[in-house]
Backbone as JSON, one array per atom type, in Angstrom:
{
  "sequence": "XXXXXXXXXXXXXXXXXXXXXXXXXXXXXXXXXXXXXXXXXXXXXXXXXXXXXXXXXXXXXXXXXXXXXXXXXXXXXXXXXXXXXXXXXXXXXXXXXXXXXXXXXXXXXXXXXXXXXXX",
  "N": [[-9.81, -39.95, -4.0], [-9.31, -36.83, -5.52], [-6.88, -34.45, -4.1], [-7.21, -31.84, -4.82], [-9.91, -31.46, -5.32], [-11.64, -30.33, -3.06], [-10.62, -27.72, -3.0], [-11.35, -26.84, -5.63], [-13.98, -26.9, -5.43], [-14.57, -25.04, -3.46], [-13.69, -22.76, -4.77], [-15.61, -22.72, -6.8], [-17.89, -22.24, -5.35], [-17.36, -19.75, -4.13], [-16.97, -18.16, -6.44], [-19.59, -18.5, -7.58], [-21.22, -17.32, -5.56], [-20.28, -14.53, -5.78], [-21.3, -14.04, -8.3], [-24.06, -14.42, -8.13], [-24.56, -12.68, -6.09], [-23.97, -10.08, -7.45], [-25.73, -10.16, -9.56], [-28.39, -10.19, -8.32], [-28.3, -7.92, -6.78], [-28.55, -6.12, -8.83], [-30.67, -6.66, -10.19], [-32.79, -6.62, -8.12], [-32.4, -4.3, -6.8], [-32.91, -0.81, -5.98], [-33.81, 1.68, -8.64], [-33.55, 4.41, -8.72], [-32.14, 6.94, -9.91], [-30.27, 10.02, -9.16], [-28.98, 13.22, -9.43], [-26.96, 13.34, -7.22], [-26.16, 10.68, -6.97], [-24.93, 9.93, -9.23], [-22.84, 11.27, -9.25], [-19.04, 11.5, -8.42], [-17.91, 10.07, -5.21], [-17.0, 12.11, -2.62], [-16.11, 12.1, 0.04], [-18.42, 13.18, 1.38], [-18.23, 15.85, 0.89], [-19.18, 18.52, -1.15], [-18.27, 18.03, -4.69], [-16.03, 19.97, -6.3], [-15.76, 21.94, -9.34], [-13.54, 20.43, -11.86], [-10.7, 21.24, -13.82], [-10.38, 20.52, -17.46], [-8.25, 18.69, -17.98], [-8.08, 17.33, -15.52], [-7.53, 17.7, -11.8], [-4.58, 18.8, -10.45], [-2.1, 17.26, -8.53], [0.36, 17.89, -6.12], [3.74, 17.42, -6.46], [5.18, 16.7, -4.53], [3.49, 15.09, -2.91], [3.49, 12.57, -4.29], [6.25, 12.0, -4.06], [6.65, 11.78, -1.41], [5.01, 9.53, -0.94], [6.44, 7.63, -2.38], [8.73, 7.61, -0.91], [7.89, 6.51, 1.49], [7.09, 3.81, 0.8], [9.58, 2.78, -0.05], [11.28, 2.92, 2.37], [9.45, 1.34, 3.94], [9.73, -1.0, 2.53], [12.41, -1.57, 2.94], [12.49, -2.02, 5.77], [11.04, -4.37, 5.99], [12.88, -6.36, 5.41], [14.12, -6.76, 7.74], [12.65, -8.45, 9.35], [13.07, -11.33, 8.36], [15.68, -11.64, 9.26], [15.55, -11.4, 12.01], [14.23, -13.55, 12.78], [15.9, -15.72, 12.1], [18.11, -15.1, 13.67], [19.58, -16.36, 15.35], [20.96, -18.56, 14.0], [22.6, -17.41, 12.2], [24.67, -15.98, 13.53], [27.65, -14.13, 13.99], [27.97, -13.2, 11.56], [25.4, -12.56, 10.39], [24.95, -10.37, 12.31], [26.74, -8.5, 11.49], [26.13, -8.16, 8.85], [23.59, -7.09, 9.04], [24.0, -4.81, 10.6], [25.41, -3.28, 8.59], [23.32, -3.11, 6.65], [21.37, -1.53, 8.17], [22.81, 0.74, 8.63], [23.08, 1.65, 6.02], [20.31, 2.16, 5.45], [19.83, 4.12, 7.28], [21.6, 6.19, 6.36], [20.44, 6.8, 3.86], [18.02, 7.72, 4.84], [18.98, 9.98, 6.44], [20.0, 11.41, 4.12], [17.49, 12.09, 2.84], [16.08, 13.6, 4.76], [17.86, 15.67, 5.06], [17.48, 17.04, 2.6], [15.0, 17.98, 2.67], [12.81, 16.29, 2.22], [10.94, 15.35, 3.94], [9.58, 17.39, 5.03], [6.49, 18.96, 5.6], [5.1, 21.11, 4.31]],
  "CA": [[-10.44, -38.74, -4.3], [-8.08, -36.0, -5.81], [-6.77, -33.55, -2.99], [-7.62, -30.51, -5.26], [-11.3, -31.23, -5.41], [-12.25, -29.31, -2.11], [-10.22, -26.33, -3.37], [-12.31, -26.44, -6.7], [-15.46, -26.7, -4.84], [-14.64, -23.78, -2.64], [-13.6, -21.7, -5.71], [-16.82, -22.57, -7.66], [-18.81, -21.68, -4.31], [-17.16, -18.34, -4.08], [-17.49, -17.51, -7.62], [-21.06, -18.54, -7.67], [-21.67, -16.4, -4.52], [-20.16, -13.33, -6.13], [-21.97, -13.62, -9.47], [-25.26, -14.3, -7.8], [-24.76, -11.27, -5.44], [-24.03, -9.13, -8.21], [-27.09, -10.2, -10.44], [-29.45, -9.94, -7.36], [-28.4, -6.51, -6.57], [-28.69, -5.24, -10.05], [-32.16, -6.97, -10.57], [-33.74, -6.32, -7.07], [-32.02, -3.03, -6.18], [-33.66, 0.36, -6.53], [-33.37, 2.26, -9.73], [-33.91, 5.78, -8.74], [-30.93, 7.84, -10.03], [-30.24, 11.41, -9.16], [-27.7, 13.81, -9.72], [-25.96, 13.02, -6.27], [-25.96, 9.2, -6.94], [-24.04, 9.62, -10.3], [-21.48, 12.11, -8.95], [-18.14, 10.78, -7.66], [-18.02, 10.33, -3.91], [-15.87, 12.81, -2.06], [-16.11, 11.97, 1.64], [-19.4, 14.02, 1.94], [-17.97, 17.21, 0.54], [-19.68, 18.68, -2.52], [-17.3, 18.01, -5.55], [-15.85, 21.17, -7.07], [-15.45, 21.6, -10.9], [-12.22, 20.24, -12.16], [-10.36, 21.4, -15.19], [-10.68, 19.41, -18.33], [-7.31, 17.61, -17.69], [-8.23, 17.03, -13.96], [-6.99, 18.46, -10.96], [-3.18, 18.56, -10.22], [-1.45, 16.99, -7.23], [1.75, 18.35, -5.91], [4.99, 16.34, -6.77], [5.7, 16.28, -3.12], [2.69, 14.0, -2.48], [3.98, 11.25, -4.87], [7.61, 11.79, -3.58], [6.23, 11.06, 0.06], [4.33, 8.08, -1.04], [7.53, 6.64, -2.8], [9.7, 7.39, 0.31], [7.1, 5.61, 2.52], [7.21, 2.55, 0.22], [10.96, 2.28, -0.05], [11.52, 2.65, 3.61], [8.73, 0.33, 4.42], [10.11, -2.44, 2.1], [13.65, -1.92, 3.72], [12.42, -2.38, 6.97], [10.45, -5.65, 5.94], [14.07, -7.05, 5.33], [14.59, -6.91, 9.12], [12.05, -9.72, 9.92], [13.81, -12.73, 8.33], [16.92, -11.59, 10.05], [15.09, -11.34, 13.54], [13.63, -14.86, 12.91], [17.07, -16.41, 11.87], [19.28, -14.34, 14.24], [20.61, -17.49, 16.13], [21.72, -19.38, 13.07], [23.56, -16.43, 11.4], [25.73, -15.56, 14.59], [28.36, -12.91, 13.8], [27.93, -12.81, 10.09], [24.23, -12.03, 10.47], [25.03, -9.22, 12.91], [27.52, -7.46, 10.63], [25.35, -7.74, 7.6], [22.41, -6.25, 9.34], [24.58, -3.4, 10.89], [25.54, -2.52, 7.44], [22.04, -2.71, 6.12], [20.68, -0.54, 9.01], [23.55, 1.88, 8.28], [22.58, 2.01, 4.55], [18.99, 2.79, 5.57], [20.02, 5.49, 8.03], [22.29, 7.32, 5.52], [19.32, 7.23, 2.96], [17.08, 8.53, 5.69], [19.7, 11.32, 6.58], [19.87, 12.3, 2.91], [16.24, 12.56, 2.42], [15.79, 14.5, 5.78], [18.72, 17.05, 4.68], [17.01, 17.6, 1.26], [13.62, 18.44, 3.01], [11.84, 15.35, 1.81], [10.08, 15.05, 5.05], [8.75, 18.44, 5.29], [4.9, 18.87, 5.41], [4.66, 22.53, 4.11]],
  "C": [[-9.15, -37.54, -4.48], [-8.07, -34.88, -4.65], [-7.25, -32.02, -3.51], [-9.12, -30.34, -5.47], [-11.94, -30.26, -4.45], [-11.78, -27.96, -2.57], [-11.02, -25.8, -4.7], [-13.52, -26.16, -6.28], [-15.46, -25.34, -4.25], [-14.59, -22.59, -3.71], [-14.86, -21.42, -6.48], [-17.84, -21.99, -6.58], [-18.58, -20.26, -4.14], [-17.33, -17.62, -5.16], [-18.88, -17.37, -7.84], [-21.7, -17.7, -6.71], [-21.55, -14.87, -5.01], [-21.07, -13.03, -7.34], [-23.56, -13.51, -9.03], [-25.57, -12.96, -6.97], [-24.93, -10.1, -6.35], [-25.33, -9.03, -9.13], [-28.17, -9.75, -9.6], [-29.58, -8.62, -7.04], [-28.78, -5.71, -7.72], [-30.25, -5.39, -10.26], [-33.15, -6.4, -9.49], [-33.51, -4.82, -6.61], [-32.85, -1.91, -6.66], [-33.13, 1.22, -7.72], [-33.67, 3.69, -9.84], [-32.57, 6.59, -8.75], [-31.17, 9.2, -9.91], [-28.93, 11.94, -9.37], [-26.64, 13.5, -8.69], [-25.53, 11.58, -6.4], [-24.85, 9.09, -8.19], [-22.88, 10.44, -10.23], [-20.52, 11.2, -8.31], [-18.33, 11.29, -6.18], [-16.76, 10.97, -3.42], [-15.96, 13.16, -0.72], [-17.32, 13.04, 2.11], [-19.24, 15.63, 1.46], [-18.42, 17.39, -0.93], [-18.17, 18.83, -3.5], [-17.08, 19.47, -6.3], [-15.39, 20.85, -8.59], [-13.94, 21.56, -11.01], [-11.92, 20.75, -13.61], [-10.4, 20.29, -16.18], [-9.58, 18.17, -18.27], [-7.37, 16.98, -16.42], [-7.34, 17.88, -13.22], [-5.26, 18.02, -10.96], [-2.8, 18.16, -8.73], [-0.13, 17.46, -7.16], [2.73, 17.11, -6.07], [5.3, 15.82, -5.57], [4.79, 15.16, -2.52], [3.25, 12.63, -2.97], [5.39, 10.99, -4.37], [7.57, 11.15, -1.98], [5.93, 9.74, 0.02], [5.5, 7.19, -1.38], [8.46, 6.44, -1.71], [9.13, 6.46, 1.2], [7.32, 4.26, 2.04], [8.63, 2.14, 0.24], [11.49, 1.94, 1.23], [10.83, 1.49, 4.27], [9.36, -1.19, 3.93], [11.65, -2.64, 2.69], [13.55, -2.31, 4.93], [11.67, -3.84, 7.0], [11.51, -6.66, 5.86], [14.56, -7.35, 6.79], [13.82, -8.17, 9.75], [12.66, -10.99, 9.58], [15.07, -12.68, 9.11], [16.7, -11.8, 11.61], [14.72, -12.87, 13.7], [14.84, -15.89, 13.0], [18.23, -15.84, 12.62], [20.2, -15.6, 14.78], [21.37, -18.25, 15.16], [22.89, -18.62, 12.26], [24.6, -16.01, 12.24], [26.35, -14.31, 14.14], [28.21, -12.34, 12.33], [26.68, -12.0, 9.94], [24.32, -10.54, 11.13], [25.68, -8.08, 12.11], [26.76, -7.23, 9.35], [24.3, -6.82, 7.94], [22.98, -4.8, 9.91], [24.9, -2.54, 9.62], [24.38, -2.02, 6.55], [21.52, -1.74, 6.74], [21.56, 0.91, 8.69], [23.34, 2.59, 7.05], [21.35, 2.8, 4.66], [19.07, 4.09, 6.14], [20.72, 6.68, 7.19], [21.31, 7.81, 4.38], [18.29, 8.07, 3.63], [17.69, 9.97, 6.09], [19.57, 12.24, 5.46], [18.58, 12.94, 2.6], [15.71, 13.69, 3.46], [16.51, 15.81, 5.37], [18.02, 17.86, 3.59], [15.75, 18.07, 1.66], [12.73, 17.53, 2.55], [10.75, 15.08, 2.74], [9.34, 16.11, 5.6], [7.34, 18.53, 4.89], [4.39, 20.3, 5.15], [3.32, 22.56, 3.28]]
}
């Protein structure tokens, strides 16, 4: 027996379940639409009218999100180092000190420029 047959069976079962669930929900579900159901959901708050081009988010929101992603990805590089710390000896220690120093220099730069202020 081919070793991929169980994986294929599992994929077919999962896909079949997804299709059957979607079809059953649309066929058997209630069809009473009203104004509240067709509006976008905003955490229970009544949606406010938006301009034609959509609402604007402050640029600071995107900068904060990008900073979070950048520092998060940099910290992920600490995990392989921690796992293989014994095999790398002094070379690994020096390389990680340089890496952490680089991360802290970037963090200090962002902090000094006011990128972490929540005004």
